[in-house]
Short mmCIF file of C-alpha atoms in Angstrom, two decimals:
data_model
loop_
_atom_site.label_atom_id
_atom_site.label_comp_id
_atom_site.label_asym_id
_atom_site.label_seq_id
_atom_site.Cartn_x
_atom_site.Cartn_y
_atom_site.Cartn_z
CA MET A 1 80.77 58.43 53.24
CA GLU A 2 77.75 59.01 51.04
CA SER A 3 79.44 57.38 48.03
CA LEU A 4 80.21 54.32 50.09
CA ILE A 5 76.59 53.99 51.12
CA LEU A 6 75.52 54.22 47.48
CA ILE A 7 77.86 51.42 46.46
CA VAL A 8 76.55 49.22 49.26
CA LEU A 9 72.96 49.87 48.18
CA VAL A 10 73.76 48.86 44.64
CA VAL A 11 75.36 45.64 45.72
CA ILE A 12 72.64 44.67 48.20
CA PRO A 13 69.96 43.63 45.56
CA GLY A 14 72.19 40.76 44.52
CA VAL A 15 72.49 37.57 46.44
CA LEU A 16 74.72 38.38 49.32
CA SER A 17 76.14 34.90 49.52
CA GLY A 18 78.48 35.57 46.67
CA ASN A 19 77.97 32.18 44.86
CA TRP A 20 77.50 31.89 41.13
CA ARG A 21 74.29 30.04 40.40
CA VAL A 22 71.16 29.91 38.19
CA THR A 23 68.07 27.87 39.14
CA TYR A 24 65.07 27.11 36.96
CA LYS A 25 62.20 24.63 36.58
CA ASP A 26 61.12 22.58 33.60
CA HIS A 27 57.91 23.69 31.99
CA CYS A 28 55.16 22.20 29.83
CA ALA A 29 53.20 24.43 27.51
CA LEU A 30 50.30 23.80 25.16
CA LYS A 31 50.90 24.68 21.61
CA GLY A 32 49.58 28.14 20.94
CA THR A 33 49.71 29.29 24.53
CA SER A 34 52.20 31.55 26.27
CA VAL A 35 54.57 30.32 28.93
CA ILE A 36 56.96 31.93 31.41
CA ILE A 37 60.09 29.97 32.27
CA LYS A 38 60.76 30.79 35.89
CA CYS A 39 64.46 31.52 36.64
CA GLU A 40 66.55 32.88 39.52
CA TYR A 41 70.27 33.68 39.58
CA ASP A 42 72.99 34.78 42.04
CA TYR A 43 76.54 36.04 41.86
CA PRO A 44 79.41 37.02 44.22
CA LEU A 45 79.45 40.13 46.29
CA GLY A 46 80.85 43.20 44.58
CA HIS A 47 79.58 42.33 41.05
CA ILE A 48 77.15 44.42 39.12
CA VAL A 49 75.16 42.75 36.29
CA THR A 50 75.66 44.58 33.11
CA SER A 51 73.90 42.26 30.57
CA VAL A 52 71.71 39.15 30.45
CA SER A 53 70.87 36.69 27.67
CA TRP A 54 69.08 33.41 26.94
CA SER A 55 70.26 30.76 24.56
CA LYS A 56 68.83 27.52 23.26
CA ALA A 57 70.57 24.27 22.53
CA LEU A 58 70.26 23.20 18.92
CA PHE A 59 71.58 20.10 17.29
CA VAL A 60 73.54 21.33 14.30
CA SER A 61 76.04 19.41 12.18
CA GLY A 62 75.86 16.48 14.54
CA LYS A 63 76.59 18.52 17.64
CA TRP A 64 74.59 20.28 20.31
CA ARG A 65 75.38 23.98 20.43
CA GLN A 66 73.89 26.99 22.17
CA TYR A 67 72.45 29.76 20.06
CA TYR A 68 71.31 33.10 21.42
CA LEU A 69 67.57 33.56 21.11
CA SER A 70 68.12 36.97 19.62
CA GLY A 71 69.84 35.32 16.69
CA LEU A 72 67.06 32.83 15.96
CA SER A 73 64.42 33.47 13.35
CA SER A 74 61.18 34.12 15.20
CA PRO A 75 58.27 36.58 15.24
CA PRO A 76 58.76 39.85 17.13
CA ASP A 77 58.34 39.55 20.90
CA HIS A 78 58.19 35.81 20.59
CA PHE A 79 60.93 35.60 23.23
CA LYS A 80 60.86 38.29 25.90
CA TYR A 81 63.05 38.69 28.99
CA VAL A 82 60.77 39.52 31.94
CA GLY A 83 63.35 39.25 34.75
CA ASN A 84 65.68 41.89 36.25
CA TYR A 85 69.40 42.56 36.67
CA TRP A 86 69.94 41.27 40.16
CA SER A 87 67.94 38.06 40.86
CA ASP A 88 65.02 37.26 38.52
CA CYS A 89 65.90 35.84 35.12
CA SER A 90 62.42 34.68 33.90
CA LEU A 91 61.75 34.30 30.13
CA LYS A 92 58.36 34.59 28.41
CA ILE A 93 57.62 32.73 25.19
CA SER A 94 54.43 33.75 23.36
CA ASP A 95 52.41 31.53 20.98
CA VAL A 96 54.42 28.46 21.74
CA GLN A 97 55.06 26.27 18.73
CA ASP A 98 56.49 22.81 18.32
CA THR A 99 59.85 24.32 17.37
CA ASP A 100 60.06 26.01 20.76
CA GLU A 101 60.47 22.74 22.55
CA GLY A 102 64.01 22.16 23.90
CA ALA A 103 66.64 23.21 26.50
CA TYR A 104 67.15 26.88 27.42
CA PHE A 105 70.15 28.40 29.15
CA PHE A 106 70.54 31.72 31.02
CA ASN A 107 73.77 33.74 30.76
CA PHE A 108 74.74 37.02 32.34
CA VAL A 109 77.75 39.38 32.50
CA THR A 110 78.88 41.46 35.49
CA THR A 111 81.35 44.23 35.92
CA LEU A 112 83.91 41.75 37.09
CA ASP A 113 83.07 38.47 35.29
CA ARG A 114 80.50 36.54 33.17
CA TRP A 115 78.45 33.43 33.85
CA ARG A 116 77.22 30.72 31.46
CA SER A 117 74.78 28.36 33.07
CA LYS A 118 75.73 24.73 33.14
CA THR A 119 72.16 23.58 33.60
CA SER A 120 69.10 24.32 31.51
CA ALA A 121 65.34 24.71 31.73
CA HIS A 122 63.52 22.22 29.51
CA LEU A 123 60.35 23.29 27.73
CA SER A 124 57.90 20.61 26.55
CA VAL A 125 55.34 21.62 23.93
CA LYS A 126 52.10 19.60 23.95
CA LYS A 127 48.89 19.66 22.05
CA LEU A 128 45.30 19.23 23.09
CA THR A 129 44.03 15.84 21.90
CA ALA A 130 40.34 15.32 21.25
CA VAL A 131 38.94 11.82 21.69
CA VAL A 132 35.41 10.87 20.54
CA GLN A 133 34.24 7.51 21.82
CA PRO A 134 33.04 5.75 19.79
CA SER A 135 33.89 7.52 16.60
CA THR A 136 31.18 5.64 14.68
CA VAL A 137 27.82 5.09 16.35
CA THR A 138 24.30 4.12 15.46
CA GLU A 139 21.69 6.74 16.02
CA GLY A 140 20.58 6.64 19.64
CA ASP A 141 23.85 5.29 21.05
CA LYS A 142 25.87 7.09 23.76
CA VAL A 143 28.83 9.32 22.81
CA SER A 144 31.57 10.61 25.15
CA LEU A 145 33.97 13.47 24.36
CA THR A 146 37.36 13.52 26.12
CA CYS A 147 40.10 16.16 25.79
CA LEU A 148 43.69 15.20 26.70
CA PRO A 149 45.79 18.35 27.43
CA GLY A 150 49.19 16.60 27.60
CA CYS A 151 50.55 18.90 30.31
CA PRO A 152 49.94 18.26 34.00
CA THR A 153 48.74 21.78 34.57
CA PRO A 154 44.92 21.70 34.63
CA VAL A 155 43.10 23.87 32.16
CA ASN A 156 39.42 24.59 31.50
CA ILE A 157 38.23 22.86 28.33
CA VAL A 158 35.35 23.65 26.00
CA TRP A 159 34.06 21.60 23.01
CA PHE A 160 33.06 22.61 19.53
CA ARG A 161 31.41 20.79 16.61
CA ASP A 162 32.01 22.37 13.24
CA GLY A 163 32.61 25.67 15.02
CA GLN A 164 29.47 25.43 17.17
CA ARG A 165 29.73 25.15 20.96
CA VAL A 166 28.80 21.73 22.33
CA PRO A 167 27.03 22.08 25.68
CA ASN A 168 27.52 18.55 26.97
CA PRO A 169 30.48 16.21 26.34
CA VAL A 170 28.22 13.15 26.91
CA PHE A 171 25.05 12.75 24.83
CA GLN A 172 22.81 10.39 22.86
CA ALA A 173 23.82 10.50 19.23
CA ARG A 174 21.44 11.92 16.68
CA ARG A 175 21.99 12.15 12.97
CA GLU A 176 22.56 15.89 13.25
CA ASP A 177 25.36 15.24 15.79
CA ALA A 178 27.59 13.89 13.04
CA GLY A 179 30.51 16.20 12.27
CA ARG A 180 34.04 17.20 13.34
CA TYR A 181 34.74 17.84 17.03
CA TYR A 182 37.65 19.64 18.73
CA CYS A 183 38.41 20.90 22.22
CA ALA A 184 39.94 24.25 23.20
CA VAL A 185 41.16 26.15 26.25
CA LEU A 186 38.47 28.32 27.75
CA GLY A 187 39.38 31.93 27.20
CA GLN A 188 42.04 30.92 24.67
CA GLU A 189 39.83 29.28 22.07
CA ALA A 190 42.62 29.61 19.55
CA VAL A 191 44.45 26.97 21.53
CA ARG A 192 42.62 23.97 20.21
CA SER A 193 43.05 20.37 19.36
CA ALA A 194 42.92 18.80 15.97
CA SER A 195 39.41 17.95 14.75
CA VAL A 196 38.03 14.44 15.16
CA ALA A 197 35.09 13.16 13.12
CA LEU A 198 32.00 11.56 14.62
CA SER A 199 30.03 9.36 12.22
CA VAL A 200 26.41 8.64 13.13
CA GLU A 201 24.85 5.78 11.20
CA TYR A 202 21.10 5.83 10.74
CA ALA A 203 18.36 4.20 8.75
CA PRO A 204 17.13 5.88 5.56
CA LYS A 205 15.12 9.03 6.16
CA LYS A 206 13.41 11.41 3.82
CA VAL A 207 12.84 8.61 1.32
CA THR A 208 11.42 10.33 -1.75
CA LEU A 209 10.11 9.07 -5.08
CA SER A 210 10.35 11.75 -7.73
CA MET A 211 8.72 11.71 -11.16
CA SER A 212 6.52 13.82 -13.34
CA PRO A 213 3.05 13.27 -11.87
CA SER A 214 1.21 13.87 -15.15
CA VAL A 215 2.30 12.47 -18.52
CA MET A 216 0.73 12.03 -21.91
CA LYS A 217 -0.09 8.62 -23.28
CA GLY A 218 2.74 7.30 -25.43
CA SER A 219 5.43 9.40 -23.76
CA SER A 220 8.07 8.18 -21.28
CA VAL A 221 8.62 8.90 -17.59
CA THR A 222 11.49 8.12 -15.19
CA LEU A 223 10.94 7.27 -11.53
CA THR A 224 13.85 8.06 -9.18
CA CYS A 225 14.11 7.08 -5.52
CA SER A 226 16.38 9.02 -3.14
CA SER A 227 17.01 9.05 0.61
CA ASP A 228 19.13 10.48 3.41
CA ALA A 229 20.99 7.61 5.06
CA ASN A 230 24.33 6.69 6.59
CA PRO A 231 25.77 4.60 5.14
CA PRO A 232 24.16 5.63 1.87
CA VAL A 233 21.65 3.22 0.36
CA ALA A 234 23.16 1.06 -2.37
CA GLN A 235 21.45 0.49 -5.70
CA SER A 236 20.30 -2.93 -4.55
CA GLY A 237 18.83 -1.31 -1.43
CA TYR A 238 16.02 0.40 -3.37
CA ARG A 239 12.77 -1.26 -4.40
CA MET A 240 9.82 0.16 -6.33
CA TYR A 241 6.15 -0.75 -6.07
CA LYS A 242 2.93 0.07 -7.93
CA ASP A 243 -0.39 -0.27 -6.14
CA GLY A 244 1.35 -2.48 -3.58
CA HIS A 245 2.88 -4.84 -6.18
CA PHE A 246 6.65 -5.18 -6.56
CA LEU A 247 8.08 -3.73 -9.77
CA ASN A 248 11.88 -3.88 -9.62
CA SER A 249 15.00 -3.28 -7.56
CA GLY A 250 17.17 -0.24 -8.19
CA GLN A 251 17.09 3.48 -7.72
CA LYS A 252 15.54 4.28 -11.10
CA ARG A 253 12.85 2.92 -13.40
CA THR A 254 11.91 4.26 -16.83
CA LEU A 255 8.45 3.69 -18.31
CA SER A 256 8.48 4.10 -22.07
CA ASP A 257 5.35 4.33 -24.22
CA VAL A 258 3.19 5.08 -21.21
CA GLN A 259 -0.33 3.65 -21.37
CA PRO A 260 -3.41 4.25 -19.18
CA SER A 261 -2.66 0.94 -17.45
CA HIS A 262 0.47 2.58 -16.00
CA SER A 263 -1.68 4.96 -13.97
CA GLY A 264 -1.64 4.24 -10.25
CA LEU A 265 0.08 4.84 -6.93
CA TYR A 266 3.84 4.36 -6.89
CA TYR A 267 6.23 4.30 -3.94
CA CYS A 268 9.75 3.09 -3.20
CA GLN A 269 11.56 1.43 -0.29
CA ALA A 270 15.09 2.11 0.97
CA TRP A 271 17.27 -0.18 3.08
CA ASN A 272 20.86 0.13 4.39
CA ASN A 273 20.94 -2.56 7.10
CA ILE A 274 20.30 0.02 9.84
CA SER A 275 16.94 -0.14 11.55
CA TRP A 276 14.81 2.68 12.83
CA ARG A 277 12.64 1.64 15.78
CA GLY A 278 13.00 -1.95 14.63
CA VAL A 279 12.04 -1.19 11.02
CA TYR A 280 14.61 -1.82 8.29
CA LEU A 281 12.57 -1.06 5.15
CA ILE A 282 11.55 2.59 4.99
CA ASN A 283 8.83 3.62 2.53
CA SER A 284 8.51 6.84 0.63
CA THR A 285 5.24 8.67 0.32
CA GLU A 286 3.02 7.49 -2.52
CA VAL A 287 3.02 9.40 -5.80
CA HIS A 288 0.09 9.14 -8.21
CA LEU A 289 0.99 8.76 -11.87
CA ASP A 290 -1.75 10.27 -14.00
CA VAL A 291 -1.69 9.24 -17.68
CA ARG A 292 -3.66 11.72 -19.76
CA TYR A 293 -5.17 10.94 -23.15
CA ARG A 294 -7.96 12.06 -25.45
CA PRO A 295 -11.25 10.08 -25.69
CA GLU A 296 -10.97 6.55 -27.05
CA ASN A 297 -12.96 3.30 -27.11
CA ILE A 298 -16.08 5.34 -27.86
CA SER A 299 -19.24 3.24 -28.16
CA ILE A 300 -23.00 3.80 -28.50
CA SER A 301 -25.65 1.80 -26.64
CA MET A 302 -29.30 1.85 -27.77
CA ASP A 303 -32.36 1.33 -25.58
CA PRO A 304 -34.51 -0.40 -26.71
CA LEU A 305 -32.69 -2.46 -29.29
CA TYR A 306 -35.70 -2.70 -31.62
CA VAL A 307 -37.48 0.46 -32.66
CA VAL A 308 -41.13 0.67 -33.67
CA GLU A 309 -42.71 3.64 -35.36
CA GLY A 310 -43.92 6.09 -32.75
CA SER A 311 -41.92 4.60 -29.90
CA SER A 312 -39.03 6.32 -28.07
CA VAL A 313 -35.35 5.40 -28.13
CA ASN A 314 -32.31 6.61 -26.18
CA LEU A 315 -28.77 6.57 -27.55
CA THR A 316 -26.01 6.74 -24.91
CA CYS A 317 -22.40 7.59 -25.77
CA SER A 318 -19.61 6.12 -23.60
CA SER A 319 -15.86 6.78 -23.80
CA SER A 320 -12.59 6.29 -21.97
CA ALA A 321 -10.62 9.52 -21.48
CA ASN A 322 -8.41 11.36 -18.99
CA PRO A 323 -9.55 13.93 -18.20
CA PRO A 324 -13.10 12.66 -18.84
CA ALA A 325 -14.86 13.84 -21.95
CA ASP A 326 -16.49 17.19 -21.27
CA SER A 327 -18.68 17.40 -24.40
CA TYR A 328 -20.50 15.05 -26.75
CA SER A 329 -21.90 15.76 -30.21
CA TRP A 330 -24.31 13.57 -32.22
CA TYR A 331 -24.40 13.21 -35.98
CA ARG A 332 -26.74 11.34 -38.32
CA ALA A 333 -26.35 10.26 -41.91
CA PRO A 334 -29.04 8.75 -44.14
CA ALA A 335 -28.90 4.98 -44.38
CA SER A 336 -27.60 5.32 -47.92
CA GLY A 337 -24.20 6.61 -46.78
CA LEU A 338 -22.14 9.01 -44.71
CA SER A 339 -21.65 11.57 -47.39
CA SER A 340 -23.67 14.19 -45.56
CA MET A 341 -23.48 14.17 -41.77
CA LEU A 342 -26.03 16.23 -39.89
CA HIS A 343 -25.52 17.51 -36.36
CA VAL A 344 -28.59 16.28 -34.49
CA GLY A 345 -27.78 16.91 -30.83
CA SER A 346 -25.32 17.23 -27.99
CA GLY A 347 -24.88 15.66 -24.58
CA GLN A 348 -24.03 12.13 -23.56
CA VAL A 349 -27.60 10.88 -24.20
CA LEU A 350 -29.57 11.52 -27.39
CA SER A 351 -33.32 10.96 -26.89
CA LEU A 352 -35.78 10.41 -29.74
CA PRO A 353 -39.25 10.56 -28.07
CA SER A 354 -41.28 9.53 -31.13
CA VAL A 355 -39.43 7.73 -33.89
CA GLU A 356 -40.41 8.54 -37.45
CA ALA A 357 -39.11 7.46 -40.79
CA SER A 358 -36.96 10.56 -40.96
CA HIS A 359 -35.07 9.42 -37.87
CA THR A 360 -33.66 6.28 -39.45
CA GLY A 361 -30.04 6.19 -40.55
CA LEU A 362 -26.51 5.88 -39.20
CA TYR A 363 -25.71 7.64 -35.94
CA LEU A 364 -22.34 8.40 -34.41
CA CYS A 365 -21.19 10.44 -31.45
CA GLN A 366 -18.08 12.55 -31.05
CA ALA A 367 -16.47 12.77 -27.59
CA ARG A 368 -14.12 15.62 -26.75
CA ASN A 369 -11.84 16.72 -23.89
CA LYS A 370 -9.16 19.41 -23.73
CA LEU A 371 -6.59 17.01 -25.23
CA GLY A 372 -8.55 16.16 -28.38
CA GLU A 373 -11.56 14.35 -29.78
CA ASN A 374 -12.54 11.03 -31.36
CA ASN A 375 -15.59 9.49 -33.06
CA SER A 376 -17.50 6.38 -32.18
CA THR A 377 -18.43 3.60 -34.57
CA GLU A 378 -21.74 4.05 -36.37
CA VAL A 379 -25.03 2.59 -35.14
CA LEU A 380 -27.87 1.99 -37.62
CA ILE A 381 -31.43 2.79 -36.52
CA THR A 382 -34.14 1.09 -38.56
CA MET A 383 -37.87 1.31 -37.89
CA LYS A 384 -40.56 -1.40 -38.02
CA GLU A 385 -44.09 -0.37 -39.03
CA LYS A 386 -46.65 -0.33 -36.27
CA GLN A 387 -48.88 -3.50 -36.39
CA HIS A 388 -52.47 -2.41 -35.62
CA GLY A 389 -53.95 -5.94 -35.57
CA ILE A 390 -51.83 -7.17 -32.78
CA ARG A 391 -54.08 -5.78 -30.07
CA SER A 392 -57.35 -7.16 -31.59
CA LEU A 393 -55.72 -10.53 -32.14
CA ALA A 394 -54.74 -10.67 -28.51
CA VAL A 395 -58.32 -9.84 -27.44
CA VAL A 396 -59.79 -12.56 -29.64
CA ALA A 397 -57.28 -15.09 -28.34
CA GLY A 398 -58.17 -14.20 -24.76
CA ILE A 399 -61.89 -14.60 -25.39
CA GLY A 400 -61.35 -17.98 -27.05
CA ILE A 401 -59.36 -19.29 -24.13
CA PHE A 402 -62.06 -18.10 -21.71
CA VAL A 403 -64.86 -19.85 -23.65
CA LEU A 404 -62.86 -23.08 -23.87
CA LEU A 405 -62.23 -23.11 -20.15
CA THR A 406 -65.94 -22.45 -19.47
CA LEU A 407 -67.02 -25.42 -21.64
CA VAL A 408 -64.56 -27.76 -20.00
CA LEU A 409 -65.79 -26.72 -16.56
CA ALA A 410 -69.48 -27.20 -17.55
CA LEU A 411 -68.86 -30.69 -18.93
CA LEU A 412 -66.97 -31.65 -15.81
CA LEU A 413 -69.84 -30.48 -13.55
CA LEU A 414 -72.45 -32.35 -15.69
CA TRP A 415 -70.45 -35.55 -15.54
CA MET A 416 -70.08 -35.38 -11.81
CA LYS A 417 -73.84 -34.72 -11.34
CA ARG A 418 -74.88 -37.74 -13.43
CA ARG A 419 -72.43 -39.96 -11.65
CA VAL A 420 -73.90 -39.02 -8.27
CA LEU A 421 -77.46 -39.82 -9.48
CA GLU A 422 -76.45 -43.20 -10.86
CA GLU A 423 -74.63 -44.16 -7.68
CA LYS A 424 -77.84 -43.43 -5.72
CA LYS A 425 -79.96 -45.76 -7.99
CA LEU A 426 -77.54 -48.68 -8.06
CA PRO A 427 -78.00 -49.97 -4.44
CA ALA A 428 -81.81 -50.31 -4.77
CA LEU A 429 -81.69 -52.34 -7.97
CA SER A 430 -78.91 -54.48 -6.71
CA GLY A 431 -81.00 -55.49 -3.67
CA ARG A 432 -84.04 -56.44 -5.75
CA GLY A 433 -82.07 -58.48 -8.19
CA SER A 434 -80.25 -60.44 -5.55
CA SER A 435 -83.46 -61.45 -3.73
CA SER A 436 -85.22 -62.79 -6.85
CA LEU A 437 -82.27 -64.80 -7.93
CA ALA A 438 -81.12 -66.07 -4.57
CA SER A 439 -82.51 -69.53 -5.35
CA GLU A 440 -80.60 -69.84 -8.53
CA ASP A 441 -77.05 -68.65 -8.78
CA PRO A 442 -75.47 -70.63 -11.55
CA PRO A 443 -71.90 -69.89 -12.46
CA ASN A 444 -71.00 -67.78 -15.45
CA SER A 445 -74.24 -65.73 -15.20
CA VAL A 446 -74.73 -62.12 -16.15
CA TYR A 447 -77.13 -60.08 -14.01
CA ALA A 448 -78.77 -57.11 -15.52
CA ASN A 449 -80.95 -54.42 -13.96
CA ILE A 450 -83.10 -52.88 -16.64
CA ASN A 451 -84.82 -49.62 -15.82
CA LEU A 452 -87.53 -48.59 -18.25
CA LEU A 453 -88.86 -45.15 -18.74
CA PRO A 454 -92.45 -44.54 -17.54
CA SER A 455 -93.95 -45.54 -20.90
CA SER A 456 -92.05 -48.83 -20.95
CA PRO A 457 -93.14 -52.19 -19.55
CA PRO A 458 -92.08 -53.10 -16.04
CA PRO A 459 -88.48 -53.80 -15.54
CA VAL A 460 -87.23 -57.21 -16.43
CA ILE A 461 -84.48 -58.87 -14.47
CA ALA A 462 -82.82 -61.58 -16.49
CA ALA A 463 -80.10 -63.97 -15.56
CA LEU A 464 -77.99 -64.98 -18.45
CA ASP A 465 -76.32 -68.30 -18.19
CA PHE A 466 -73.48 -69.05 -20.56
CA SER A 467 -73.04 -72.66 -19.56
CA PRO A 468 -73.51 -75.40 -22.23
CA HIS A 469 -76.68 -76.86 -20.65
CA SER A 470 -78.44 -73.55 -20.83
CA GLN A 471 -78.47 -73.25 -24.61
CA ARG A 472 -82.23 -73.61 -24.81
CA LYS A 473 -82.92 -70.98 -22.21
CA SER A 474 -80.54 -68.71 -23.89
CA HIS A 475 -82.31 -69.06 -27.15
CA HIS A 476 -85.66 -68.22 -25.58
CA GLY A 477 -84.21 -65.24 -23.87
CA HIS A 478 -82.73 -64.03 -27.14
CA ASN A 479 -86.13 -63.85 -28.69
CA ALA A 480 -87.38 -61.84 -25.77
CA ARG A 481 -84.53 -59.35 -26.00
CA THR A 482 -84.94 -58.92 -29.68
CA SER A 483 -88.18 -57.10 -29.25
CA TYR A 484 -86.58 -54.52 -27.00
CA GLU A 485 -83.08 -54.41 -28.41
CA ASP A 486 -83.60 -51.28 -30.31
CA GLU A 487 -84.93 -49.50 -27.25
CA VAL A 488 -82.38 -50.50 -24.60
CA THR A 489 -79.68 -48.01 -23.47
CA TYR A 490 -76.77 -49.11 -21.25
CA THR A 491 -75.79 -46.48 -18.83
CA ASN A 492 -73.81 -48.13 -16.09
CA VAL A 493 -72.14 -51.52 -15.70
CA THR A 494 -70.60 -52.60 -12.41
CA ILE A 495 -68.69 -55.88 -12.24
CA LYS A 496 -68.73 -57.64 -8.88
CA PRO A 497 -67.63 -61.15 -7.93
CA SER A 498 -70.49 -63.54 -6.82
CA ARG A 499 -70.39 -65.98 -3.97
CA SER A 500 -70.19 -68.90 -6.36
CA THR A 501 -67.26 -67.24 -8.06
CA SER A 502 -65.41 -66.87 -4.77
CA ASN A 503 -66.01 -70.55 -4.01
CA SER A 504 -64.90 -71.60 -7.43
CA ARG A 505 -61.68 -69.53 -7.06
CA SER A 506 -60.89 -71.38 -3.89
CA LYS A 507 -61.16 -74.65 -5.80
CA GLY A 508 -58.89 -73.76 -8.71
CA ARG A 509 -58.01 -71.29 -11.38
CA ASP A 510 -59.69 -73.21 -14.23
CA SER A 511 -63.16 -72.51 -12.83
CA ASP A 512 -62.60 -68.74 -12.39
CA ASN A 513 -65.89 -67.19 -13.53
CA SER A 514 -67.39 -63.76 -13.14
CA VAL A 515 -70.81 -62.26 -12.61
CA ILE A 516 -71.64 -59.06 -14.46
CA TYR A 517 -74.32 -56.71 -13.12
CA ALA A 518 -75.74 -54.12 -15.46
CA SER A 519 -78.33 -51.43 -15.09
CA VAL A 520 -80.25 -50.95 -18.32
CA VAL A 521 -82.64 -48.13 -19.00
CA LYS A 522 -85.04 -48.53 -21.85
CA SER A 523 -86.16 -45.43 -23.64
CA SER A 524 -89.82 -44.97 -24.61
#
């Protein structure tokens, strides 16, 4: 009785219906993951399962055939039976690969028979697919990351960029966001998608002009412009400037035989058709090119230009140098030649407070900086003898001018005084003469007022008539004048028109006559 109970207990774990069957479901697995193909089987009553196996259909020599998994080349424990010997026939596949995709069959053997499944469980192997939208963006644009798992089973996804975790799958692109992105299964980071590149285009940054900042005159220097940009700046996208003036296009410029005129501030521009905050041309920082050379163009200026014995003179030395001249030396040679040069001083200015004959000669200065030295051209100092008579001559000239001005002023005052006195006397005489001659006023007469000195006879007022019928009177008057002719002095003569003259002018031009009044003073 006990043995019968034991047999019944052994048979009970099987499906008591007694039908041969195997049921499974199709599965989808991500490459690199592990998957369990669920399977259940049943068999008739009275059978005891003695062995189980899984096979896979392979297309070989133009035919589909089943091959036991144990006979396939695969890593250890790649295929593992996880079911039992009475109902569960599940199969686990670890680290699923593309080659694992296909149809799988379950087979088992009992104590009384064997069963080969007519149906199969299909395994689909999928990959995670990373999608970056858009794959090329301009700095500042929006970027979205999407991971497509391929299988309907939801999984938790994480993102990586060049191995670094990406916190947010949606972001504003920056230049540092450029790189290769992939997605992976959280907790199974080895299960990952293929990498997808994100290209972020941006305007030139870190524009740099490189060159040797200090060069010697006559040497050469190369200026090179570089930048960080995407897309990279082409050769034609670079421009170089000096002190704000355009020099050339291109990434490089070589200055050969550098001269002091090449000194200045240089900078370059970069352009790649991408703007940054609306600006397309991006400037580098300015670089100062310093051309160094020893003193040159040395000259001497003299103040004053003409030197007199005993006076002072300053000689100033000027030069062009970089760095500036830090010392000056003065040398003098006699006027006869430069055979013997004497060191006479140092400093930029040579002062001679009192010039003597020994100071005359040729002078030159020597300017020096740490790069070298050079001499100026010679300047000849000659001396004029001091002229002692110049001061006395100036004094005499001043006195002469003063005396001359005094005489002119005295004569002018004397003339004005006499004129005032004569103007006072003229009205009285004119009145007396006009009253005595009012009865006779012949045309063409000359009236004379004769003033005698106290020792002279009384004044005589004479009317001189130049008409033809007055010849006899004129002759008599001539005799009278003869006696006083030597003693008469004419001081003032005033010519005035008479009334008869005005009347005659109204009658015609031919009878235009004049009357002459004269004041005559007779000396004693």
